[in-house]
Coordinates of C-alpha atoms in Angstrom, one line a residue:
Chain M
M1 CA 74.8 186.5 236.9
R2 CA 78.5 185.8 237.4
C3 CA 80.1 182.2 237.3
G4 CA 81.6 181.5 240.8
F5 CA 84.4 179.5 239.2
C6 CA 85.7 181.3 236.1
G7 CA 84.0 184.7 236.6
Y8 CA 82.2 184.6 233.2
V9 CA 79.2 186.9 233.3
F10 CA 76.0 185.7 231.7
E11 CA 72.3 185.8 231.5
E12 CA 70.5 182.9 233.3
H13 CA 68.6 181.8 230.1
E14 CA 72.0 181.6 228.4
A15 CA 72.9 178.9 230.9
E16 CA 70.9 176.3 228.9
R17 CA 73.7 176.2 226.4
G18 CA 75.9 174.7 229.2
C19 CA 73.3 172.1 229.8
Q20 CA 73.4 170.6 226.5
G21 CA 73.2 166.8 226.4
C22 CA 71.8 166.7 229.9
P23 CA 68.4 165.1 230.1
L24 CA 67.4 167.3 233.0
V25 CA 67.5 170.6 231.1
G26 CA 65.6 173.3 232.8
Q27 CA 64.5 170.8 235.7
C28 CA 67.3 170.4 238.0
G29 CA 67.2 173.9 239.6
L30 CA 70.8 174.5 239.3
V31 CA 72.6 176.8 236.7
R32 CA 75.6 175.7 234.5
C33 CA 78.0 178.3 233.5
P34 CA 77.9 178.2 229.6
R35 CA 81.9 178.9 229.5
C36 CA 83.3 176.5 231.9
G37 CA 80.4 174.3 232.9
Y38 CA 80.6 175.0 236.6
E39 CA 77.2 174.3 238.5
M40 CA 75.8 176.6 241.0
A41 CA 72.6 177.7 242.5
P42 CA 70.7 180.5 240.8
D43 CA 70.4 183.9 242.6
S44 CA 67.6 183.8 245.1
R45 CA 64.6 185.8 243.9
L46 CA 64.2 187.3 247.5
V47 CA 67.9 188.4 247.4
R48 CA 67.7 189.7 243.9
W49 CA 64.3 191.6 244.8
L50 CA 66.0 193.1 247.8
T51 CA 69.2 194.4 246.2
D52 CA 67.2 195.9 243.4
A53 CA 64.9 197.5 245.8
L54 CA 67.9 199.0 247.7
R55 CA 69.6 200.0 244.6
S56 CA 66.7 201.9 243.3
R57 CA 66.4 203.6 246.7
A58 CA 70.0 204.6 246.5
N59 CA 69.4 206.0 243.1
G60 CA 66.7 208.1 244.2
A61 CA 68.7 209.8 246.7
P62 CA 70.2 213.2 245.4
S63 CA 73.7 212.6 246.6
V64 CA 74.4 209.9 244.0
D65 CA 76.5 211.1 241.0
V66 CA 74.0 210.6 238.3
G67 CA 76.4 210.9 235.6
S68 CA 78.4 207.8 236.7
D69 CA 76.7 205.6 234.1
R70 CA 77.1 207.9 231.2
G71 CA 78.5 206.0 228.1
T72 CA 78.2 202.7 229.5
L73 CA 76.9 200.1 226.9
T74 CA 74.3 197.9 228.2
K75 CA 71.1 196.0 227.3
L76 CA 67.8 197.8 227.2
A77 CA 66.5 195.3 229.8
H78 CA 69.1 196.3 232.3
V79 CA 68.5 200.0 232.1
R80 CA 66.9 201.7 235.1
A81 CA 63.7 203.8 234.9
G82 CA 64.5 207.5 234.5
Q83 CA 67.6 207.1 232.5
S84 CA 67.8 208.1 229.0
V85 CA 69.7 206.0 226.4
C86 CA 70.7 205.9 222.8
V87 CA 70.2 202.7 220.7
V88 CA 73.4 201.3 219.5
D89 CA 72.4 198.0 217.9
V90 CA 69.4 195.7 217.7
E91 CA 70.3 192.0 217.6
D92 CA 67.7 189.7 216.0
G93 CA 68.2 186.8 213.6
T94 CA 64.7 186.9 212.3
R95 CA 63.7 189.6 209.6
K96 CA 60.2 189.8 211.1
G97 CA 61.7 190.5 214.6
I98 CA 63.8 193.4 213.3
L99 CA 60.8 195.0 211.4
K100 CA 58.8 194.8 214.8
L101 CA 61.5 196.6 216.8
M102 CA 62.0 199.1 214.1
A103 CA 58.4 199.9 214.0
M104 CA 58.6 200.5 217.8
G105 CA 61.3 203.2 217.2
L106 CA 64.2 201.1 218.1
L107 CA 66.6 202.2 215.5
P108 CA 70.4 202.7 216.0
G109 CA 70.8 206.3 216.8
A110 CA 67.2 206.7 218.4
K111 CA 67.0 208.2 221.8
L112 CA 64.8 206.7 224.2
E113 CA 63.6 207.8 227.8
L114 CA 63.0 204.7 230.1
L115 CA 59.8 205.2 231.9
R116 CA 59.6 201.7 233.6
S117 CA 61.8 198.8 233.7
S118 CA 59.3 196.4 235.2
P119 CA 56.9 194.3 234.8
S120 CA 57.9 195.4 231.2
V121 CA 60.1 198.1 229.8
V122 CA 58.2 201.2 229.0
Y123 CA 60.0 203.9 226.9
Q124 CA 59.4 207.1 225.3
T125 CA 60.7 208.0 221.9
G126 CA 59.6 211.3 220.2
F127 CA 56.0 211.7 220.9
S128 CA 55.0 208.1 221.6
Q129 CA 55.3 205.6 224.4
F130 CA 55.9 201.9 223.7
A131 CA 56.0 198.8 226.0
I132 CA 58.1 195.9 225.1
D133 CA 58.7 192.8 227.4
R134 CA 62.1 192.1 228.9
E135 CA 62.9 189.2 226.5
L136 CA 62.7 191.7 223.5
A137 CA 64.5 194.4 225.6
R138 CA 67.5 192.1 225.9
Q139 CA 68.1 192.1 222.2
V140 CA 68.6 196.0 222.2
I141 CA 72.1 197.3 223.0
V142 CA 72.0 200.8 224.2
E143 CA 74.4 203.5 225.4
V144 CA 73.3 205.2 228.5
L145 CA 73.3 209.0 228.2
G146 CA 72.3 209.9 231.7
E147 CA 69.6 210.6 234.1
E148 CA 66.5 212.4 232.9
E149 CA 65.4 215.0 235.6
T150 CA 61.8 215.0 234.4
A151 CA 61.4 211.3 234.3
N152 CA 59.7 210.9 237.6
G153 CA 57.0 213.2 236.6
R154 CA 57.8 215.9 239.2
Chain Z
M1 CA 62.2 218.4 197.6
S2 CA 61.1 215.6 200.1
T3 CA 63.0 212.8 198.7
V4 CA 64.7 210.8 201.3
Q5 CA 68.4 210.5 200.6
Y6 CA 70.1 207.0 201.7
S7 CA 73.5 205.9 202.3
P8 CA 75.5 205.5 199.0
E9 CA 75.5 201.6 199.2
V10 CA 71.7 201.6 199.6
E11 CA 71.2 204.2 196.8
Q12 CA 73.4 202.1 194.6
Y13 CA 71.0 199.1 195.0
I14 CA 67.9 201.4 194.5
Q15 CA 69.1 202.7 191.3
R16 CA 70.3 199.1 190.0
I17 CA 66.5 197.9 190.7
E18 CA 65.0 201.0 189.2
A19 CA 66.8 200.4 186.0
Y20 CA 64.8 197.1 185.6
L21 CA 61.5 198.9 186.0
D22 CA 59.5 200.7 183.4
Q23 CA 57.1 203.5 183.8
G24 CA 53.8 201.7 183.5
Y25 CA 53.1 201.3 187.2
S26 CA 51.0 203.7 189.5
L27 CA 53.8 204.3 191.8
S28 CA 57.0 206.0 190.9
T29 CA 60.0 203.7 189.9
R30 CA 61.9 204.9 193.1
S31 CA 59.1 204.1 195.3
M32 CA 58.6 200.7 193.7
S33 CA 62.3 200.1 193.9
L34 CA 62.4 201.0 197.7
L35 CA 59.4 198.8 198.3
L36 CA 61.1 195.8 196.5
L37 CA 64.2 196.3 198.4
S38 CA 62.5 196.3 201.8
G39 CA 61.1 192.8 200.7
D40 CA 57.5 193.8 199.7
E41 CA 56.1 190.5 198.2
Q42 CA 52.9 192.1 196.8
I43 CA 54.9 194.6 194.6
L44 CA 57.3 191.7 193.6
S45 CA 54.3 189.7 192.5
M46 CA 53.0 192.6 190.6
V47 CA 56.3 193.1 188.8
S48 CA 56.7 189.4 187.9
E49 CA 53.1 189.4 186.5
Q50 CA 53.9 192.4 184.1
A51 CA 57.6 191.6 183.4
P52 CA 58.6 188.2 184.6
R53 CA 62.2 188.6 183.1
S54 CA 63.1 191.9 184.9
A55 CA 61.4 190.2 188.2
T56 CA 64.1 187.7 188.1
E57 CA 66.8 190.2 187.6
I58 CA 65.5 192.4 190.6
Q59 CA 65.4 189.4 192.8
R60 CA 68.9 188.6 192.0
V61 CA 69.7 192.3 193.1
I62 CA 67.6 192.0 196.4
S63 CA 69.1 188.9 197.4
E64 CA 72.7 190.4 196.8
A65 CA 71.8 193.4 198.8
Q66 CA 70.5 191.2 201.7
R67 CA 73.6 188.9 201.5
R68 CA 76.0 191.9 201.6
L69 CA 74.2 194.1 204.1
G70 CA 72.1 191.5 206.0
D71 CA 69.9 193.2 208.8
R72 CA 71.8 196.5 208.1
L73 CA 69.9 197.0 205.0
L74 CA 66.4 197.4 206.6
L75 CA 68.0 199.3 209.5
R76 CA 69.8 201.9 207.2
M77 CA 66.7 202.5 205.2
A78 CA 64.4 203.1 208.2
Q79 CA 67.2 205.3 209.8
A80 CA 67.3 207.4 206.6
Q81 CA 63.6 207.7 206.8
Q82 CA 63.6 208.5 210.4
R83 CA 66.1 211.2 210.0
R84 CA 64.3 212.9 207.3
A85 CA 61.2 212.9 209.2
V86 CA 62.7 214.7 212.1
E87 CA 64.2 217.2 209.8
L88 CA 60.8 217.8 208.3
T89 CA 59.0 218.1 211.7
Q90 CA 61.6 220.3 213.2
G91 CA 60.7 223.1 210.9
V92 CA 57.2 223.1 211.7
L93 CA 56.6 221.8 215.1
R94 CA 57.2 223.5 218.6
R95 CA 57.3 221.6 221.8
S96 CA 55.5 223.5 224.6
G97 CA 57.1 223.5 228.0
S98 CA 56.7 220.7 230.7
Q99 CA 53.1 222.0 231.2
S100 CA 51.8 218.8 229.3
R101 CA 53.1 216.6 232.2
S102 CA 49.6 217.0 233.4
W103 CA 47.2 214.6 235.5
S104 CA 46.9 212.3 232.6
E105 CA 50.7 211.7 232.5
R106 CA 50.6 211.0 236.3
L107 CA 47.6 208.8 235.9
S108 CA 49.3 206.9 233.1
R109 CA 52.2 206.2 235.2
A110 CA 50.1 205.0 238.1
T111 CA 48.3 202.5 235.8
L112 CA 51.6 201.0 234.7
A113 CA 53.2 200.4 238.2
P114 CA 52.0 197.2 239.6
L115 CA 51.7 198.8 243.2
T116 CA 49.2 201.3 242.1
G117 CA 48.1 199.7 238.9
I118 CA 46.5 196.7 240.6
P119 CA 44.1 198.8 242.8
I120 CA 43.2 200.9 239.8
L121 CA 42.3 197.6 237.9
I122 CA 40.2 196.5 240.9
L123 CA 38.6 199.9 240.9
V124 CA 37.7 199.7 237.3
L125 CA 36.2 196.2 237.8
G126 CA 34.2 197.4 240.8
L127 CA 32.8 200.4 238.7
L128 CA 32.2 197.9 235.8
Y129 CA 30.2 195.7 238.4
L130 CA 28.2 198.6 239.7
L131 CA 27.3 199.6 236.2
V132 CA 26.5 196.4 234.6
G133 CA 25.8 194.1 237.6
V134 CA 23.7 196.5 239.7
L135 CA 22.2 198.9 237.4
G136 CA 21.9 196.7 234.3
A137 CA 21.4 193.3 235.6
Q138 CA 19.3 194.2 238.6
V139 CA 17.5 197.6 238.3
L140 CA 16.7 197.6 234.7
V141 CA 16.2 193.8 234.3
D142 CA 13.8 193.9 237.2
W143 CA 11.9 196.8 235.8
L144 CA 11.6 195.2 232.2
E145 CA 11.0 191.6 233.4
V146 CA 8.7 192.1 236.2
D147 CA 6.8 195.3 235.4
V148 CA 6.8 195.7 231.5
F149 CA 6.8 192.0 230.5
G150 CA 5.4 190.2 233.4
Q151 CA 2.6 192.8 234.3
W152 CA 1.8 194.2 230.9
I153 CA 3.2 192.5 227.7
N154 CA 2.8 188.8 228.4
P155 CA -0.6 188.7 229.9
W156 CA -1.7 190.9 226.9
I157 CA -0.2 188.5 224.3
N158 CA -1.5 185.5 226.0
Q159 CA -5.0 187.0 226.0
I160 CA -4.9 188.0 222.4
T161 CA -3.6 184.7 221.2
R162 CA -6.2 182.9 223.2
E163 CA -8.9 184.9 221.4
V164 CA -7.4 184.9 218.0
I165 CA -5.6 181.4 217.6
P166 CA -8.0 178.4 218.3
W167 CA -5.3 175.7 218.1
P168 CA -3.2 175.1 221.3
I169 CA -0.2 173.9 219.3
A170 CA 0.0 177.0 217.0
R171 CA -0.8 179.1 220.2
S172 CA 2.1 177.8 222.1
L173 CA 4.4 178.8 219.3
V174 CA 3.9 182.5 219.9
A175 CA 2.8 182.7 223.5
G176 CA 2.7 180.6 226.7
E177 CA 5.8 179.2 228.4
F178 CA 8.1 178.7 225.3
G179 CA 6.6 181.0 222.9
I180 CA 8.5 183.2 220.4
L181 CA 7.0 186.4 221.9
T182 CA 6.8 185.3 225.5
L183 CA 10.0 183.6 225.8
G184 CA 12.3 184.5 222.8
V185 CA 11.6 188.1 222.6
R186 CA 11.3 188.4 226.3
Y187 CA 14.8 187.0 227.0
A188 CA 16.3 189.1 224.2
V189 CA 14.7 192.4 225.3
A190 CA 14.0 192.3 228.9
I191 CA 17.1 190.2 230.3
I192 CA 19.8 190.5 227.7
L193 CA 19.4 194.0 226.2
P194 CA 19.8 196.0 229.4
I195 CA 22.9 193.9 230.5
V196 CA 24.7 194.1 227.3
G197 CA 23.7 197.6 226.8
T198 CA 25.2 198.8 230.0
F199 CA 28.3 196.5 229.4
F200 CA 28.8 198.1 225.9
L201 CA 28.6 201.5 227.4
A202 CA 31.1 200.8 230.1
F203 CA 33.3 199.1 227.5
S204 CA 33.3 202.1 225.1
V205 CA 34.4 204.3 227.8
I206 CA 37.3 202.0 228.9
E207 CA 38.1 201.5 225.2
D208 CA 38.2 205.1 224.4
S209 CA 40.2 206.2 227.4
G210 CA 43.3 204.1 226.2
Y211 CA 43.3 202.0 229.3
L212 CA 43.3 198.6 227.6
P213 CA 47.1 198.6 226.5
R214 CA 48.1 199.5 230.0
L215 CA 46.0 196.7 231.3
A216 CA 47.8 194.4 228.7
L217 CA 51.1 195.5 230.0
L218 CA 50.1 194.8 233.7
I219 CA 48.8 191.3 232.9
D220 CA 51.6 190.3 230.5
R221 CA 53.6 188.2 233.0
L222 CA 50.6 186.4 234.2
F223 CA 49.5 185.7 230.6
K224 CA 53.2 184.4 229.6
K225 CA 52.6 181.5 232.1
I226 CA 49.4 180.5 230.1
G227 CA 51.3 180.6 226.8
L228 CA 49.8 184.0 225.8
N229 CA 51.2 187.5 226.1
G230 CA 49.7 190.6 227.3
R231 CA 48.3 191.4 224.0
A232 CA 45.8 188.5 224.3
V233 CA 44.0 190.7 227.0
I234 CA 42.3 192.4 224.2
P235 CA 40.4 189.4 222.9
M236 CA 39.8 188.3 226.4
V237 CA 38.3 191.4 227.7
L238 CA 36.3 191.7 224.3
G239 CA 35.1 188.1 225.3
F240 CA 33.2 189.5 228.3
G241 CA 31.4 191.4 225.8
C242 CA 30.7 188.8 223.3
D243 CA 32.9 185.7 222.8
T244 CA 31.9 185.3 219.2
M245 CA 33.3 188.8 218.4
A246 CA 36.4 188.0 220.6
T247 CA 37.0 184.7 218.8
V248 CA 37.2 186.7 215.5
V249 CA 39.7 189.1 217.2
T250 CA 42.2 186.2 218.2
R251 CA 43.3 186.6 214.6
T252 CA 45.4 189.5 215.7
L253 CA 47.5 187.3 217.9
E254 CA 50.8 186.2 216.2
T255 CA 51.3 182.5 216.7
T256 CA 49.1 179.6 215.9
R257 CA 49.7 178.5 219.6
E258 CA 48.4 181.6 221.1
K259 CA 45.4 181.8 218.6
L260 CA 44.5 178.0 219.7
I261 CA 45.0 178.7 223.4
S262 CA 43.0 181.9 223.5
T263 CA 40.1 180.5 221.4
M264 CA 39.9 177.6 223.9
L265 CA 39.9 179.7 226.9
L266 CA 37.3 182.1 225.4
A267 CA 35.0 179.0 224.6
L268 CA 35.5 177.7 228.1
A269 CA 36.0 180.1 230.9
I270 CA 35.2 183.6 229.6
P271 CA 31.3 184.3 230.2
C272 CA 29.9 186.7 227.6
S273 CA 28.3 190.0 228.9
A274 CA 24.8 188.5 228.6
Q275 CA 25.6 185.5 230.5
L276 CA 27.8 187.4 232.8
G277 CA 24.9 189.8 233.7
V278 CA 22.4 187.0 234.2
I279 CA 24.7 185.3 236.6
F280 CA 25.2 188.7 238.3
A281 CA 21.5 188.9 238.7
I282 CA 21.2 185.3 239.9
L283 CA 23.9 185.5 242.4
A284 CA 23.7 189.2 243.3
G285 CA 22.2 188.8 246.8
R286 CA 24.8 186.3 247.7
P287 CA 28.2 187.8 247.8
A288 CA 29.9 184.5 248.9
A289 CA 28.3 182.5 246.1
L290 CA 29.6 185.2 243.6
A291 CA 33.1 185.0 245.1
I292 CA 33.0 181.3 244.7
W293 CA 31.8 181.3 241.2
A294 CA 34.3 184.0 240.2
G295 CA 37.1 182.2 241.9
T296 CA 36.3 178.8 240.4
V297 CA 36.0 180.2 236.9
F298 CA 39.2 182.2 237.2
A299 CA 41.2 179.2 238.7
I300 CA 40.0 177.0 235.9
F301 CA 41.0 179.5 233.3
L302 CA 44.5 179.7 234.7
L303 CA 44.8 176.0 235.3
V304 CA 43.7 175.1 231.7
G305 CA 45.7 177.8 230.1
F306 CA 48.7 176.6 232.0
L307 CA 48.3 173.0 231.0
A308 CA 47.6 173.8 227.4
A309 CA 50.7 176.1 227.3
R310 CA 52.6 172.9 228.7
I311 CA 51.2 170.4 226.3
M312 CA 51.0 172.5 223.2
P313 CA 54.5 173.0 221.6
G314 CA 55.7 176.3 220.1
E315 CA 57.8 179.4 220.6
Q316 CA 57.3 181.8 223.5
P317 CA 55.2 184.9 222.6
Y318 CA 56.7 188.2 222.6
F319 CA 54.9 191.5 224.1
Y320 CA 55.2 194.6 222.4
M321 CA 52.7 197.5 222.2
E322 CA 52.3 201.1 221.7
L323 CA 50.8 202.9 224.7
P324 CA 48.6 205.7 223.5
P325 CA 48.1 208.7 226.0
L326 CA 45.2 208.4 228.4
R327 CA 42.3 210.6 227.2
V328 CA 38.9 211.7 228.4
P329 CA 36.5 209.8 226.1
R330 CA 34.2 211.9 224.1
L331 CA 30.6 211.6 224.8
S332 CA 29.4 211.6 221.3
N333 CA 31.8 208.8 220.4
V334 CA 30.8 206.7 223.4
V335 CA 27.0 207.0 222.5
V336 CA 27.7 206.2 218.9
K337 CA 29.8 203.2 219.7
T338 CA 27.5 201.8 222.3
Y339 CA 24.5 202.3 220.0
T340 CA 26.2 200.6 217.0
R341 CA 27.3 197.5 219.1
M342 CA 23.9 197.3 220.7
E343 CA 22.3 197.3 217.2
W344 CA 24.7 194.8 216.0
Y345 CA 24.1 192.5 219.1
F346 CA 20.3 192.8 218.7
R347 CA 20.3 192.0 215.0
E348 CA 22.6 189.1 215.7
V349 CA 20.7 187.8 218.8
L350 CA 16.9 188.1 218.1
P351 CA 16.8 185.9 215.0
L352 CA 18.7 183.3 216.9
F353 CA 16.5 183.6 220.0
I354 CA 13.4 183.3 217.7
L355 CA 15.0 180.3 216.0
A356 CA 15.7 178.7 219.5
S357 CA 12.1 179.4 220.6
I358 CA 10.8 177.6 217.4
L359 CA 13.3 174.6 217.7
I360 CA 12.2 174.3 221.4
W361 CA 8.5 174.4 220.2
A362 CA 9.2 172.0 217.6
G363 CA 11.1 169.6 219.9
Q364 CA 8.2 169.9 222.5
V365 CA 5.5 169.1 220.0
T366 CA 7.6 166.2 218.5
G367 CA 8.7 165.0 221.9
V368 CA 12.6 165.3 221.2
F369 CA 12.8 167.8 223.7
Q370 CA 11.6 165.9 226.4
A371 CA 13.9 162.9 225.2
V372 CA 16.9 165.2 225.4
I373 CA 15.9 166.6 228.9
A374 CA 15.5 162.9 230.0
V375 CA 19.2 162.4 228.9
L376 CA 20.3 165.6 230.6
E377 CA 18.4 165.0 233.8
P378 CA 20.5 162.2 235.4
M379 CA 23.6 164.4 234.6
V380 CA 22.1 167.4 236.3
R381 CA 21.1 165.3 239.2
L382 CA 24.6 164.3 239.6
L383 CA 25.6 167.8 240.1
G384 CA 23.0 168.1 242.8
L385 CA 20.6 170.2 240.8
P386 CA 16.9 170.1 240.4
E387 CA 15.7 168.6 237.2
E388 CA 14.3 171.8 236.0
T389 CA 17.7 173.1 235.4
A390 CA 18.2 170.4 232.6
V391 CA 16.0 172.9 230.5
A392 CA 18.4 175.8 231.2
F393 CA 21.3 173.5 230.0
L394 CA 19.5 172.5 226.8
F395 CA 18.8 176.2 226.3
G396 CA 22.6 176.6 226.6
F397 CA 23.2 174.7 223.4
F398 CA 21.6 177.6 221.5
R399 CA 23.1 180.5 223.2
R400 CA 25.0 180.7 226.4
D401 CA 23.2 183.6 227.7
Y402 CA 19.8 181.7 226.9
G403 CA 20.7 179.0 229.1
A404 CA 21.7 181.4 231.9
A405 CA 18.4 183.3 231.2
G406 CA 16.6 180.1 231.7
L407 CA 18.3 179.6 235.0
Y408 CA 17.2 183.1 236.0
D409 CA 13.7 182.0 235.4
I410 CA 13.8 179.1 238.1
Q411 CA 16.1 180.6 240.6
G412 CA 13.4 180.4 243.1
L413 CA 13.5 176.7 243.1
M414 CA 17.1 176.5 244.2
T415 CA 19.6 176.8 247.1
G416 CA 22.5 179.0 247.0
V417 CA 25.0 176.1 246.6
Q418 CA 22.9 174.7 243.7
L419 CA 22.9 178.1 242.0
T420 CA 26.6 178.5 242.2
V421 CA 27.2 175.0 240.9
A422 CA 24.7 175.7 238.1
A423 CA 26.4 179.1 237.2
V424 CA 29.9 177.7 237.2
T425 CA 28.8 174.6 234.9
L426 CA 26.8 177.0 232.5
T427 CA 29.8 179.3 232.4
L428 CA 32.1 176.6 231.4
F429 CA 29.5 174.8 229.2
V430 CA 29.8 174.7 225.3
P431 CA 30.0 177.8 223.3
C432 CA 26.9 179.1 221.6
I433 CA 25.9 178.3 218.2
A434 CA 27.4 181.6 216.8
Q435 CA 30.7 181.2 218.7
F436 CA 31.0 177.5 217.4
S437 CA 30.4 178.7 213.8
V438 CA 33.2 181.4 214.2
M439 CA 35.5 178.8 215.6
L440 CA 34.9 176.6 212.7
K441 CA 35.6 179.3 210.3
E442 CA 38.7 180.7 212.1
R443 CA 40.4 177.5 213.4
G444 CA 39.0 174.7 211.1
W445 CA 36.5 171.9 212.0
K446 CA 39.2 169.7 213.6
T447 CA 40.2 172.3 216.4
A448 CA 36.6 173.4 216.9
L449 CA 35.3 169.8 217.4
A450 CA 38.2 169.2 219.7
V451 CA 37.5 172.3 221.8
V452 CA 33.8 171.2 222.3
A453 CA 34.7 167.7 222.9
F454 CA 37.0 168.9 225.7
I455 CA 34.7 171.4 227.1
F456 CA 31.5 169.2 227.2
P457 CA 32.7 166.6 229.8
F458 CA 35.1 169.1 231.4
A459 CA 32.2 171.4 232.4
F460 CA 30.2 168.7 233.7
F461 CA 33.1 167.3 235.7
S462 CA 34.1 170.8 237.1
G463 CA 30.3 171.3 238.2
W464 CA 30.4 167.9 239.8
A465 CA 33.8 168.4 241.6
L466 CA 32.5 171.8 242.8
H467 CA 29.3 170.3 244.2
A468 CA 31.2 167.5 245.8
L469 CA 33.6 169.8 247.3
L470 CA 31.0 172.2 248.6
S471 CA 28.7 169.4 250.1
L472 CA 31.8 167.7 251.7
L473 CA 32.6 171.1 253.4
G474 CA 28.9 171.4 254.4
V475 CA 28.9 174.9 252.7
V476 CA 25.6 176.6 252.9
L477 CA 25.1 179.8 250.8
Q478 CA 22.2 181.8 251.6

């Protein structure tokens, strides 16, 4: 989400950093910008669901230029189903976590095809399909390569 | 030449470690060096046993490499291996066209999307119920119970023992109400076997089709709320087969917190196939009672899991899993698997049933049995149940399914509400002896005792609360 005051873009779970020292952490229902400390109400789930649904419908329409996302760096958790991506980097502090993601084919340079983005991220690499939850998918930085025509199974 | 070529900086470390290794190992020095560099502790301890001096030198090189390259070290190595693997396969492998995007691929996607996946899940559960709950628990049990044992085997045994054994006490050990043959073997063969048999058959088909990982993915969000992740669906589903087996499988979960929560939930709210089948058989003619039973147990499962996740500290679990392709199970595999499990179950269960019969017989002869029932009776009355159910609860100590089977025997005496309350209480009730012993082994005696100490009063309290609620609302279940 984006801070309404300073414009900093952050993940909702990062906001807890801004709440350090406050006894109400996670209980007050407000989100505090980790950069400037401005407090705001989190995005409504209904609104987010609606915008997501509208966006994915728009993406299904043939008139949209599918190449427009090409080259964008983003997190695997934010990639839409049907796009193919290339892994750029894997961020993880713990050695065990890295090994886990490596075993799932998430190596820098690996090409993935996203099959689903919810409830968990499902991707295909090589001949195998894997599922990881969105928390793990947030640790994977990818470059969007484009839309995969065959991804919808048609 | 199939050697993997690593980047120069990694190669340099490989060679430096190799220099400290001599030839005496079963692996080549290069493989040893690679394993050491990727942090294999087994190899390191092997080296430090044979050559402690070089082991400390090697450790110095490894920690230098880790300091200089950090996570990159492991990533670079994996990348190089991956690249070589792709090179090798490219020469020998050809991908056929998009023909492979067949029905299995389409079905696979349907199972993953919540919109189609949940109806598919309900369909799978419905088929499971038809096979286990109707064919196993009703048709086959009826035939074995009423026709084979009731008409034929039991009267025959009773008659023979009357003629052969003159002492009534010894006679009641093998025949009569609680005899080894007429009670222990009858429960095992006529009530439990058809139910677990059909369940294991259905489970083998589900397992071999590759559906379970998809179920794990679908249920991950819900399980995160109770402190588990989607992976835990595998011990949970196995628990519907046998909670003892499932408790062993909780080993595969990563954090202690997950192991603890899943062990407790298995002991509390997951009925095993035998128990499930008997409960199906008891409540079969009463869909409303069955729905109340299922709803109550599921709600308790979620509530206790949610509270446990709140109380127990620990990190949030992650979900990650490979999704194997959906496949049509092979008949021979399914048959062999089902048979193996049934044989295992029977070997496990029959001695325990016989032991339980002997203990009950001994308890009855010495009067201990009546004393325990006298203690249980007021508790049972508190739940609004007839006193005869105390016997079923006592059986439940020996095996969960044994208790439920005892309930099956006296179902004629009870109303729909009473049966529902008894079924819920028995489902939640203490784990059987086998499960308890596995809990002791896997989680230690403190945890195992704590779980039982929680479950015992909680099961009775839940039964009492359900009884109070149902009678307050004036529910009548036919």
